JSON list of C-alpha atoms in Angstrom, two decimals:
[
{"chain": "A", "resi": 1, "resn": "UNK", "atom": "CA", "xyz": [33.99, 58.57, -0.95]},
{"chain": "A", "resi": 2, "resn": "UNK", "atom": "CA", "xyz": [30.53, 57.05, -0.38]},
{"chain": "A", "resi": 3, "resn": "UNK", "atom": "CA", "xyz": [28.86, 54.71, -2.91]},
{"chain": "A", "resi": 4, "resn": "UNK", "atom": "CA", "xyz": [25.92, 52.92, -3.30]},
{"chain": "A", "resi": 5, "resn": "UNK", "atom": "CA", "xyz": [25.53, 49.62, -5.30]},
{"chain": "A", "resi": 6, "resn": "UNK", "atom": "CA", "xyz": [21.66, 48.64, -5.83]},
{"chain": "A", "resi": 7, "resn": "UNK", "atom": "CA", "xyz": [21.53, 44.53, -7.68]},
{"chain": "A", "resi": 8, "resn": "UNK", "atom": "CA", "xyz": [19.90, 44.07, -10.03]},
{"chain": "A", "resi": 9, "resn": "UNK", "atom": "CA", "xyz": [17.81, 47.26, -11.85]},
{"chain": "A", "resi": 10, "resn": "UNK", "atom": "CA", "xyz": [14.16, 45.12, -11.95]},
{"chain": "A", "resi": 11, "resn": "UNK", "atom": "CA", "xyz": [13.00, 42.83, -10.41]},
{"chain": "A", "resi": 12, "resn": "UNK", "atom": "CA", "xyz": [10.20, 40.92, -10.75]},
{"chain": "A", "resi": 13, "resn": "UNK", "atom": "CA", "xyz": [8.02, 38.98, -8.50]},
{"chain": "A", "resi": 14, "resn": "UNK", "atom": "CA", "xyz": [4.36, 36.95, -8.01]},
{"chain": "A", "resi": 15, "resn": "UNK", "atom": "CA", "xyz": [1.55, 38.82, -5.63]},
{"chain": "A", "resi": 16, "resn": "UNK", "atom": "CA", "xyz": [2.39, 37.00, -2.06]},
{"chain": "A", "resi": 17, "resn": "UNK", "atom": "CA", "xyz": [5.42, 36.69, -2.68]},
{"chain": "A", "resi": 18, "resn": "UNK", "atom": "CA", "xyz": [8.75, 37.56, -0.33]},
{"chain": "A", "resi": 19, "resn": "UNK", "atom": "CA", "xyz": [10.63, 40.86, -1.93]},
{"chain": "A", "resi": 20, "resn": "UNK", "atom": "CA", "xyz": [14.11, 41.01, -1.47]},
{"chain": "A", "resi": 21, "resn": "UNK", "atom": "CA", "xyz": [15.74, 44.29, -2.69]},
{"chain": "A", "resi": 22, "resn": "UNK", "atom": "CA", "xyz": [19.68, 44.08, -2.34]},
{"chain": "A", "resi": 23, "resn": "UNK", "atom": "CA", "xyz": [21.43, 47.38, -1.57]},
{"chain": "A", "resi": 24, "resn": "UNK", "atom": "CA", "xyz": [25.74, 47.30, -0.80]},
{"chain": "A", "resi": 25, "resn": "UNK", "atom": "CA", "xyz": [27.07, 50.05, 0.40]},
{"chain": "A", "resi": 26, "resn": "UNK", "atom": "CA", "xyz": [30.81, 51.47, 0.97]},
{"chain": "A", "resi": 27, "resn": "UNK", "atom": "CA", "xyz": [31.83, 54.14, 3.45]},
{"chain": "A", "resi": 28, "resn": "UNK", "atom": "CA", "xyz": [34.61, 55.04, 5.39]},
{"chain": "A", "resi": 29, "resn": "UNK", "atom": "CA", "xyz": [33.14, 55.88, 8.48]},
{"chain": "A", "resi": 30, "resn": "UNK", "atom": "CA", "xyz": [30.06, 54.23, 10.03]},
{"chain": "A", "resi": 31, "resn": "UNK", "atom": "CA", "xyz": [26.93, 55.18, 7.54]},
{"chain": "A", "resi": 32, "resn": "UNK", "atom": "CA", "xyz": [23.70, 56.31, 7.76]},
{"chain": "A", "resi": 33, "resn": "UNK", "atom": "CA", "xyz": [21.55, 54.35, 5.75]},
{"chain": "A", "resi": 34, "resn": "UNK", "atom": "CA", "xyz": [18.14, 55.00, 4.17]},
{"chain": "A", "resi": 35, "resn": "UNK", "atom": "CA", "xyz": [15.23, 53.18, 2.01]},
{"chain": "A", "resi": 36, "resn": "UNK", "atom": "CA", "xyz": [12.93, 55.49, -0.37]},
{"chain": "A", "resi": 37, "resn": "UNK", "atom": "CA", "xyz": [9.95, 54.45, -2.43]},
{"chain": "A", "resi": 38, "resn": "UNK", "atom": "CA", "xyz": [9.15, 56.38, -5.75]},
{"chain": "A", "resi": 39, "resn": "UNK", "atom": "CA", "xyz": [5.64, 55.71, -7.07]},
{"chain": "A", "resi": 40, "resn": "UNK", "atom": "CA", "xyz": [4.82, 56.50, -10.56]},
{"chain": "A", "resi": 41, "resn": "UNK", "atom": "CA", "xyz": [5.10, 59.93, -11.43]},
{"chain": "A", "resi": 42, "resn": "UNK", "atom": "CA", "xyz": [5.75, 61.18, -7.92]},
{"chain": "A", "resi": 43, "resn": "UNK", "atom": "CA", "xyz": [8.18, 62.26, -5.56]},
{"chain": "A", "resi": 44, "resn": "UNK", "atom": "CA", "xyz": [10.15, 60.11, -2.92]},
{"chain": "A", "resi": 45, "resn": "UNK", "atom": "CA", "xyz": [9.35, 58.58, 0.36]},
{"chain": "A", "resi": 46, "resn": "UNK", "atom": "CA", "xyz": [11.27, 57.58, 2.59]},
{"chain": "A", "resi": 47, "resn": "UNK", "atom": "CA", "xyz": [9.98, 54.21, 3.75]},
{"chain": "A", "resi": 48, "resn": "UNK", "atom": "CA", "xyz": [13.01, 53.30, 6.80]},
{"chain": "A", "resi": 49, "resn": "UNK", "atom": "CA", "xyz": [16.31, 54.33, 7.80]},
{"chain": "A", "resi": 50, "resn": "UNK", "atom": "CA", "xyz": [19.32, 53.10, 9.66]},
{"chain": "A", "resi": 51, "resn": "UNK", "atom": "CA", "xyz": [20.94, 56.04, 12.01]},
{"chain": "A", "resi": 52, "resn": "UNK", "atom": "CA", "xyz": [22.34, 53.51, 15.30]},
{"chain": "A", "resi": 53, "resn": "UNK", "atom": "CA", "xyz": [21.09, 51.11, 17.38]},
{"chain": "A", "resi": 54, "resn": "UNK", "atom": "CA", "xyz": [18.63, 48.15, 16.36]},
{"chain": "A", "resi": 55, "resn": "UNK", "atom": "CA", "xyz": [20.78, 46.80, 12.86]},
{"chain": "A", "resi": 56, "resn": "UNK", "atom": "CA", "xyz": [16.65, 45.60, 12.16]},
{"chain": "A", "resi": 57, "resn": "UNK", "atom": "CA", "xyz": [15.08, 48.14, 10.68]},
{"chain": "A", "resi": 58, "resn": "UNK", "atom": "CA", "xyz": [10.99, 48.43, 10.12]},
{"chain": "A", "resi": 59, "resn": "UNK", "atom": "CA", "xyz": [9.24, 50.85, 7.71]},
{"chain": "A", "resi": 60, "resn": "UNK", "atom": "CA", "xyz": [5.77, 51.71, 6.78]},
{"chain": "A", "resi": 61, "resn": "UNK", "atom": "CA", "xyz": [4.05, 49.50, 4.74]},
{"chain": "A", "resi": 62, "resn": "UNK", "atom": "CA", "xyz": [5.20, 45.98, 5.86]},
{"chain": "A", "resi": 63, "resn": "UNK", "atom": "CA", "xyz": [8.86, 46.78, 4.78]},
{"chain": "A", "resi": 64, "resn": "UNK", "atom": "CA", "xyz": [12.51, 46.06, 6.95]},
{"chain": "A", "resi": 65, "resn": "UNK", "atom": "CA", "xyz": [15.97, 46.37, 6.38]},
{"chain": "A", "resi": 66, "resn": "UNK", "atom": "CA", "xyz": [18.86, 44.70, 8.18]},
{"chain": "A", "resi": 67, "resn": "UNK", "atom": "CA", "xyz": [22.09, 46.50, 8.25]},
{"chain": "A", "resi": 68, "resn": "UNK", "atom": "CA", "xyz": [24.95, 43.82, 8.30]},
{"chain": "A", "resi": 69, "resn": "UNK", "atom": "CA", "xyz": [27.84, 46.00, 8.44]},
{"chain": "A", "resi": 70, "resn": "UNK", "atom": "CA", "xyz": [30.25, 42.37, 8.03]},
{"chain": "A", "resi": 71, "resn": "UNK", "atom": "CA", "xyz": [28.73, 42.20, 4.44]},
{"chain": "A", "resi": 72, "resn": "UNK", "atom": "CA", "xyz": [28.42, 46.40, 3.68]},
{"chain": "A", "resi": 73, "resn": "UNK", "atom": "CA", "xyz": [24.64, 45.65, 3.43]},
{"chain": "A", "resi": 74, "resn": "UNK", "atom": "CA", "xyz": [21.44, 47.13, 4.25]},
{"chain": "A", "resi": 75, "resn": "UNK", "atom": "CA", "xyz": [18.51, 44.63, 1.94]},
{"chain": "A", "resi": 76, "resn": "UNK", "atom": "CA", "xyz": [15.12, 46.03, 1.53]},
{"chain": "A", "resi": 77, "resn": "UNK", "atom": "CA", "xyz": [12.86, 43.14, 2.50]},
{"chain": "A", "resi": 78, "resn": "UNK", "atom": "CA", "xyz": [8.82, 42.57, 2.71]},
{"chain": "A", "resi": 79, "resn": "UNK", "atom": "CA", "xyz": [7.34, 38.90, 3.23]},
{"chain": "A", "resi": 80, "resn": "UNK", "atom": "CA", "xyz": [4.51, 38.75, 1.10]},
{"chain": "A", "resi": 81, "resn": "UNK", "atom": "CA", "xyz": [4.09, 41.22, -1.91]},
{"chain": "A", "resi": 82, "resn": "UNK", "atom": "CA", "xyz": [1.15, 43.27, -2.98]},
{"chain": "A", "resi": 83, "resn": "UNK", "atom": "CA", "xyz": [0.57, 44.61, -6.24]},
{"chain": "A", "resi": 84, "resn": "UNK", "atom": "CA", "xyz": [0.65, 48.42, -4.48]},
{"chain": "A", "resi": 85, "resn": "UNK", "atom": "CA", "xyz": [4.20, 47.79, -3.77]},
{"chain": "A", "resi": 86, "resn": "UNK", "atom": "CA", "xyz": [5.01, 48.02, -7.71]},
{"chain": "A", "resi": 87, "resn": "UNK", "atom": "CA", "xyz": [7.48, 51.21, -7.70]},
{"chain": "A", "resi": 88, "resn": "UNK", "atom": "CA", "xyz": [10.79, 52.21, -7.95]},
{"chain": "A", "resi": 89, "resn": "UNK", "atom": "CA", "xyz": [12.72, 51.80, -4.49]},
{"chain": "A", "resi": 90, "resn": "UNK", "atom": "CA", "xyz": [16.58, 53.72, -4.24]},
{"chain": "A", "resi": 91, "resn": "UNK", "atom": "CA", "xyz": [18.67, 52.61, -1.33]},
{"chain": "A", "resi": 92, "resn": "UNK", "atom": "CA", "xyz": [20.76, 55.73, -0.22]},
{"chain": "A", "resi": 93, "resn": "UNK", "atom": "CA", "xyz": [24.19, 56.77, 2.61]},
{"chain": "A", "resi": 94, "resn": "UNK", "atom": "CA", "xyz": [25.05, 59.25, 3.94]},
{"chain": "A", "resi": 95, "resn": "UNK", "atom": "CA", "xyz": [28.09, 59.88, 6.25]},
{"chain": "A", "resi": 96, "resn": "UNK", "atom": "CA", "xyz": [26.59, 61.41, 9.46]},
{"chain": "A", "resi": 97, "resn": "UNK", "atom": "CA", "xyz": [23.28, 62.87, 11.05]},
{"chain": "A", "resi": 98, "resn": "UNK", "atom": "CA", "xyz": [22.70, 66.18, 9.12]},
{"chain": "A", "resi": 99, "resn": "UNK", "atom": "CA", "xyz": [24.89, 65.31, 6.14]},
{"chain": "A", "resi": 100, "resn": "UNK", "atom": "CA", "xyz": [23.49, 67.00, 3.20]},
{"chain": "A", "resi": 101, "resn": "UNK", "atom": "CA", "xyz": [25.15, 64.50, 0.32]},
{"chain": "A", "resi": 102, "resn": "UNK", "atom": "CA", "xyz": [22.75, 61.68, 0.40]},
{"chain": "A", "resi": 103, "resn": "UNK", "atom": "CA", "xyz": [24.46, 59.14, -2.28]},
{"chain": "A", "resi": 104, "resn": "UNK", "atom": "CA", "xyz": [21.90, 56.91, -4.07]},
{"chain": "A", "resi": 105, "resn": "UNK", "atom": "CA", "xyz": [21.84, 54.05, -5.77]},
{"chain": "A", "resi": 106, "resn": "UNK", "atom": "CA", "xyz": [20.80, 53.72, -9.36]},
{"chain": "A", "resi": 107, "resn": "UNK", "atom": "CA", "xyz": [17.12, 52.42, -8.29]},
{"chain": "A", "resi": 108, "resn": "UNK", "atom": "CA", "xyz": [15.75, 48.71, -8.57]},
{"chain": "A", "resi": 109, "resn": "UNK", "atom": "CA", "xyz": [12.15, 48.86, -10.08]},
{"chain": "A", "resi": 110, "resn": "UNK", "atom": "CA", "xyz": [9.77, 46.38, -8.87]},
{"chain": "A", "resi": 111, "resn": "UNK", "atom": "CA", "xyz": [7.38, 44.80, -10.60]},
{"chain": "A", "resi": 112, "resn": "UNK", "atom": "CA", "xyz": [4.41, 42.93, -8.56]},
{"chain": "A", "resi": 113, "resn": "UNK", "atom": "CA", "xyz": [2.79, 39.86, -10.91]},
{"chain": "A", "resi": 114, "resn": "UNK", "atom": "CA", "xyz": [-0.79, 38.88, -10.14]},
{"chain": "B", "resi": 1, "resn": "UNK", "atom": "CA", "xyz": [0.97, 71.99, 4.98]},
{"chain": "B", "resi": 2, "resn": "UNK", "atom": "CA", "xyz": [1.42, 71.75, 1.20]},
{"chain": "B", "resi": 3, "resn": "UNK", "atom": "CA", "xyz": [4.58, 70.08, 1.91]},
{"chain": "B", "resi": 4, "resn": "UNK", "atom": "CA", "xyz": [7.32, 70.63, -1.24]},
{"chain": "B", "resi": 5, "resn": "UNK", "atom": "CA", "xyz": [5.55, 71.94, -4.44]},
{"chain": "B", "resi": 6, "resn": "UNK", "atom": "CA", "xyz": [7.35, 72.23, -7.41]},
{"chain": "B", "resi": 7, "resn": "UNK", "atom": "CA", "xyz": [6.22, 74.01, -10.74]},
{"chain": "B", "resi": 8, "resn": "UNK", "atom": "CA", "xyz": [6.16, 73.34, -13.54]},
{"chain": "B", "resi": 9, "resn": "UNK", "atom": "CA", "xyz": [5.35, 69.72, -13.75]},
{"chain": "B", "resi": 10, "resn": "UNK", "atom": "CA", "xyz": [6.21, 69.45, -17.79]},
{"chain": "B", "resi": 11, "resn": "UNK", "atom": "CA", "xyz": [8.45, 71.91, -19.46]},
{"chain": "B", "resi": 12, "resn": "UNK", "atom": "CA", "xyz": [9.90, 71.55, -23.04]},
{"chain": "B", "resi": 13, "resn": "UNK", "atom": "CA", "xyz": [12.23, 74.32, -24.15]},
{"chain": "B", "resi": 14, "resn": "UNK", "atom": "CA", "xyz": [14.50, 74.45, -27.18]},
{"chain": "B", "resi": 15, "resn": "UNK", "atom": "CA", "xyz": [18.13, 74.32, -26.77]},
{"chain": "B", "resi": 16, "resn": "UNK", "atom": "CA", "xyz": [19.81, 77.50, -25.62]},
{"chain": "B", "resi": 17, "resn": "UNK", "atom": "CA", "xyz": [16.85, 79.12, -23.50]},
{"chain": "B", "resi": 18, "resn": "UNK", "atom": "CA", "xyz": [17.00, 79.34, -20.08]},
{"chain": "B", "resi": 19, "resn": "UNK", "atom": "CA", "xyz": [14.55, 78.73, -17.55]},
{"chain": "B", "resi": 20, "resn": "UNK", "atom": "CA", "xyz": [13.62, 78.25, -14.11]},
{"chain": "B", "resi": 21, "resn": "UNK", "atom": "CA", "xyz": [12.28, 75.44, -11.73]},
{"chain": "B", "resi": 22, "resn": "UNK", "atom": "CA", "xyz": [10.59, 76.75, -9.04]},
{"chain": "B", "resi": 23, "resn": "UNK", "atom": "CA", "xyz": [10.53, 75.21, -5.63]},
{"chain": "B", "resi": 24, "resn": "UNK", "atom": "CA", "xyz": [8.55, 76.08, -2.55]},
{"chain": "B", "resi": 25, "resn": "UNK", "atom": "CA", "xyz": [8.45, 74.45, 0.98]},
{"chain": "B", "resi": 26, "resn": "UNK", "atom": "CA", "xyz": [6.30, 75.40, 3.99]},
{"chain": "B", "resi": 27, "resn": "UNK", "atom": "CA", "xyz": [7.34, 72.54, 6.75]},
{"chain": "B", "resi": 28, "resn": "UNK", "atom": "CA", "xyz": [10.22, 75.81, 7.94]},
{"chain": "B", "resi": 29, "resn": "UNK", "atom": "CA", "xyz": [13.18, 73.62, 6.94]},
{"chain": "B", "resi": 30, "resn": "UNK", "atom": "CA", "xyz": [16.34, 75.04, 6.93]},
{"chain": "B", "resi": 31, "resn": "UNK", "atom": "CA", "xyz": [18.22, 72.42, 4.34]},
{"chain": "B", "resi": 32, "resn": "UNK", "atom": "CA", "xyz": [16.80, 72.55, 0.16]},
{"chain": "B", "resi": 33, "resn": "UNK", "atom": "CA", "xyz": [18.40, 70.66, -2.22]},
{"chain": "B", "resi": 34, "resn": "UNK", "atom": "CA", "xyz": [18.02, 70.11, -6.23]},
{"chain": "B", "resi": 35, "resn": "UNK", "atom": "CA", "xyz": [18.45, 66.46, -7.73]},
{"chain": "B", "resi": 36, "resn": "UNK", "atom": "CA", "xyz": [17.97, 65.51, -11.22]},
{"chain": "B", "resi": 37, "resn": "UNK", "atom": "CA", "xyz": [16.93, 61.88, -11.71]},
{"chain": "B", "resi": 38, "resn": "UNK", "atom": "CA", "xyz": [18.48, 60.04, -15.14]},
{"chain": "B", "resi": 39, "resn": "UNK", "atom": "CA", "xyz": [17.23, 56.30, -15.74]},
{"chain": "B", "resi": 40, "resn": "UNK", "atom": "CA", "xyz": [20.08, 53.87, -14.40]},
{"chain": "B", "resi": 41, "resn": "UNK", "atom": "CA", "xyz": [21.79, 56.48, -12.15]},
{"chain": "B", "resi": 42, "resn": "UNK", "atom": "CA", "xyz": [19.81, 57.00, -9.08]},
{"chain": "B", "resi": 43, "resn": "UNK", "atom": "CA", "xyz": [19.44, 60.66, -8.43]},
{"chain": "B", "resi": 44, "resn": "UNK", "atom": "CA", "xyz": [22.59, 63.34, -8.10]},
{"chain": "B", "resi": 45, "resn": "UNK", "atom": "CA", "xyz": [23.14, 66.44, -6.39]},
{"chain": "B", "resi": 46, "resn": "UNK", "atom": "CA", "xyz": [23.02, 69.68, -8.11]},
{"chain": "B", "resi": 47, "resn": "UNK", "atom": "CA", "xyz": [23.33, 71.80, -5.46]},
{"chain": "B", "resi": 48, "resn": "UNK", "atom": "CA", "xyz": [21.93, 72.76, -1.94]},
{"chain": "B", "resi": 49, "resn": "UNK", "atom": "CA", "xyz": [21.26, 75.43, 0.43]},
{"chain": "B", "resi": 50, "resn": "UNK", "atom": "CA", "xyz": [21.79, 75.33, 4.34]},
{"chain": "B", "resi": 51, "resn": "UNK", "atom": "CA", "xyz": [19.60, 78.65, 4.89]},
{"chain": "B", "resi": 52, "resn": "UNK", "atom": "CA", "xyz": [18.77, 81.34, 3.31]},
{"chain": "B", "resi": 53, "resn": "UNK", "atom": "CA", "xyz": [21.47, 83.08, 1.31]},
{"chain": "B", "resi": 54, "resn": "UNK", "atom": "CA", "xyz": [23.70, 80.65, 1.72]},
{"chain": "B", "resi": 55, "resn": "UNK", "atom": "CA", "xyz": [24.30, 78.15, -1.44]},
{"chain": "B", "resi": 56, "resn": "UNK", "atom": "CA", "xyz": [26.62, 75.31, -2.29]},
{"chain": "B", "resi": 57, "resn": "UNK", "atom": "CA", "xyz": [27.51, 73.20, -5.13]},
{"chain": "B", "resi": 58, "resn": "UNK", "atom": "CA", "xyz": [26.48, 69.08, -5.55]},
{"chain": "B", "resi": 59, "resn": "UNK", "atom": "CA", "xyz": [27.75, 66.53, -7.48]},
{"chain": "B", "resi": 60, "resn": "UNK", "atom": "CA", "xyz": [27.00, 67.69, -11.20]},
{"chain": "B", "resi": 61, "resn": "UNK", "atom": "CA", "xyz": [26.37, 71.54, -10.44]},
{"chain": "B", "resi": 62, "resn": "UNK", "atom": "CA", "xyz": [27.49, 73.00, -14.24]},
{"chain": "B", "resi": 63, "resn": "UNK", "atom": "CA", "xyz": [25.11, 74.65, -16.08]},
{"chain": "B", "resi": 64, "resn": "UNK", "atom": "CA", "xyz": [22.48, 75.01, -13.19]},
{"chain": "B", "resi": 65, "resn": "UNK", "atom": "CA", "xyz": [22.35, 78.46, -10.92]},
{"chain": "B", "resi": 66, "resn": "UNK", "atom": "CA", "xyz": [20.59, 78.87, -7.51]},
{"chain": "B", "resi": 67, "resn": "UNK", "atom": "CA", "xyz": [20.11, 81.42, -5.03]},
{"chain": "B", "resi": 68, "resn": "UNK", "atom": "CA", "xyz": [17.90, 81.27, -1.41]},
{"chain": "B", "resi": 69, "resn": "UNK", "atom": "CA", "xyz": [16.31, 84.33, -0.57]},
{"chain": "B", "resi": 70, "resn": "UNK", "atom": "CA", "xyz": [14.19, 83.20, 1.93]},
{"chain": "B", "resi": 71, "resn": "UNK", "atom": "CA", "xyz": [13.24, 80.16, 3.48]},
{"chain": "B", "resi": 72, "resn": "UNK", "atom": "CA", "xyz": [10.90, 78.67, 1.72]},
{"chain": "B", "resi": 73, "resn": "UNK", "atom": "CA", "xyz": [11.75, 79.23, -1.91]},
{"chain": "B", "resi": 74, "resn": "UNK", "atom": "CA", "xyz": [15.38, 77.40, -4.16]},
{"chain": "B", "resi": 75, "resn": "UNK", "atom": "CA", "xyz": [14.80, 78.07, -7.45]},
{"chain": "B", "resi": 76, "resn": "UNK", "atom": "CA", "xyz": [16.65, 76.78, -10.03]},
{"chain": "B", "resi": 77, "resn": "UNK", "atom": "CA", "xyz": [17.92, 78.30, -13.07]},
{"chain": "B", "resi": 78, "resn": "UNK", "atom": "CA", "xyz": [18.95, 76.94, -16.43]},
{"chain": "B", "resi": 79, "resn": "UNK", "atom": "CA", "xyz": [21.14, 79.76, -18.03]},
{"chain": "B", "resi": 80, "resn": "UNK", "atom": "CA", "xyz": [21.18, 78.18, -21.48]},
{"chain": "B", "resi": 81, "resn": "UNK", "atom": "CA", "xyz": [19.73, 74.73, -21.77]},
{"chain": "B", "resi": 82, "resn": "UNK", "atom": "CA", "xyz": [21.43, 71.60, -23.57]},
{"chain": "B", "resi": 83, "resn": "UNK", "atom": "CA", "xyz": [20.14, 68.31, -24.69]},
{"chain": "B", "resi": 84, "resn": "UNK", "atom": "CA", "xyz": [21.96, 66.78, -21.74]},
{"chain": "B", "resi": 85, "resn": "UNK", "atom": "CA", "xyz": [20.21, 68.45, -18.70]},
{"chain": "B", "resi": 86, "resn": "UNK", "atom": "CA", "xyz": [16.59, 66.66, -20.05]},
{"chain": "B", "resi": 87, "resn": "UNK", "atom": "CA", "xyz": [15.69, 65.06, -16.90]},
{"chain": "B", "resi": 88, "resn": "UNK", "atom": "CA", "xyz": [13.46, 64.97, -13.71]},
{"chain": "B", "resi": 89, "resn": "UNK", "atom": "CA", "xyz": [13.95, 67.55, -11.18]},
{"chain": "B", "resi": 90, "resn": "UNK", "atom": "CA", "xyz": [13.52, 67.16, -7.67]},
{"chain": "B", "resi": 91, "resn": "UNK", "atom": "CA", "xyz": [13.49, 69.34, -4.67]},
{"chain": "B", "resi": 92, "resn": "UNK", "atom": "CA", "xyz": [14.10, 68.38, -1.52]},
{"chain": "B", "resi": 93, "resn": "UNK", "atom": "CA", "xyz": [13.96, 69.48, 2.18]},
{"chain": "B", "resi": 94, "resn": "UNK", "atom": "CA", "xyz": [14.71, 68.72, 5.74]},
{"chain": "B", "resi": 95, "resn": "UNK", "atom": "CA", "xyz": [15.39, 70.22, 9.06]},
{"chain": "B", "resi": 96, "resn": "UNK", "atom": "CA", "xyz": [19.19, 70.58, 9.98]},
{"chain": "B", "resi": 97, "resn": "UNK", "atom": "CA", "xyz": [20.46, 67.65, 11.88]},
{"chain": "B", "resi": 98, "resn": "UNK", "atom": "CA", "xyz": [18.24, 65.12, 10.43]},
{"chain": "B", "resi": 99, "resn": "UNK", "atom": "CA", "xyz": [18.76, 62.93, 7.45]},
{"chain": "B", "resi": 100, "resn": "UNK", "atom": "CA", "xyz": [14.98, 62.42, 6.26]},
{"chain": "B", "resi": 101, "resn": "UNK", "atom": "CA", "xyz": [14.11, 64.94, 3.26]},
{"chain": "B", "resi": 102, "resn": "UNK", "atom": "CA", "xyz": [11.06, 65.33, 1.74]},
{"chain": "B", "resi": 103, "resn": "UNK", "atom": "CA", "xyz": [10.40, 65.41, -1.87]},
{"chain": "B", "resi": 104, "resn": "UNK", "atom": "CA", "xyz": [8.80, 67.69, -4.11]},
{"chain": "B", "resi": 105, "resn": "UNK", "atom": "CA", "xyz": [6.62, 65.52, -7.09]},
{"chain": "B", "resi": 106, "resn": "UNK", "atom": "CA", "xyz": [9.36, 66.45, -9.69]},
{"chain": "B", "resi": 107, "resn": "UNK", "atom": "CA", "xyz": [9.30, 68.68, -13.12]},
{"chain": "B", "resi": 108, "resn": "UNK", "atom": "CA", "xyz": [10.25, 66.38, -16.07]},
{"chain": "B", "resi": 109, "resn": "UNK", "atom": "CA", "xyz": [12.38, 68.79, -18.32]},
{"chain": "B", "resi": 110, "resn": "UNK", "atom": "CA", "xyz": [12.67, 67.87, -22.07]},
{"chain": "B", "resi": 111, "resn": "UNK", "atom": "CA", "xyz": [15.16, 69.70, -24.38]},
{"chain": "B", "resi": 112, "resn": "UNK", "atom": "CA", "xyz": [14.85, 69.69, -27.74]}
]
């Protein structure tokens, strides 16, 4: 079975600032890995994903991930923080292209401080 | 395109009535799928629909009912609501062979 592990449930950083969201992931087979954004009181967005190839991932809005498959990781990361990156962000796996059973992760809300 | 709409946005109901979330998607996707988001657990499968008439079960499918008519609409039906299914609702779609769905903007679901 597939399981997602998302440290730490807030975090908290200053405007400029580098963001580092940590995501862990287990799988049996070779995952597909994925990054969504959930701004207040809306849906999600997917902001990058990790299929094959390039383990360096870029998104929209400034946002990479690097899958390190030694360490089961994929961490969300954006250099310098700004305050319209305050959301909730859910790291999520799924076993294949087409899978329907994306796991996700319990969420990390992040909090941007001016 | 509208994209995934979802209605209703707010919905209270009193334990024991049932209800349903409506979904809608225009984008032609063949994959839907129903999550219900609960604060510390990420969102879970309820269940999911690879066309239409064809249904399957998720990871926390009791209490929950869903058929697929036609492409663009998965309802969702509450047969007899409990305190334990308050939550958000989300829809979701995506074309067959690719991971990326798209999300609906939710129904929050309160019951009393």
């Amino acid at each position: 079975a597939q399981s997602v592990t998302q440290l730490g449930s807030h975090v908290s950083v200053s405007e400029g600032a580098l963001v580092l969201l940590r995501c862990n992931y287990s799988s049996s087979v070779p995952p597909y890995l994925f990054w969504y954004v959930q701004y207040p009181n809306q849906g999600l967005q997917l902001l990058l994903k990790y299929t094959t190839g390039a383990t360096l991932v870029k998104g929209i809005n400034g946002f990479e991930a690097e899958f390190k498959k030694s360490e089961t990781s994929f961490h969300l990361t954006k250099p310098s923080a700004h305050m319209s990156d305050a959301a909730e962000y859910f790291c999520a796996v799924s076993r294949y292209q087409g899978a329907q059973k994306l796991v996700f992760g319990q969420g990390t809300r992040l909090t941007i401080n001016p | 395109n509208a994209g995934v709409t979802q209605t209703p946005k707010f919905q209270v109901l009193k334990t024991g009535q049932s209800m349903t979330l409506q979904c809608a998607q225009d984008m032609n996707h063949e994959y839907m799928s129903w999550y219900r988001q609960d604060p510390g657990m990420g969102l879970r499968l309820i269940h999911y629909s690879v066309g239409a008439g064809i249904t399957d079960q998720g990871e926390v499918p009791n209490g929950y009912n869903v058929s697929r008519s036609t492409t663009e609409d998965f309802p969702l039906r509450l047969l007899s609501a409990a305190p334990s299914q308050t939550s958000v609702y989300f829809c979701a779609s995506r074309y067959r062979g690719y991971n990326e769905q798209f999300f609906g903007p939710g129904t929050r679901l309160t019951v009393l």
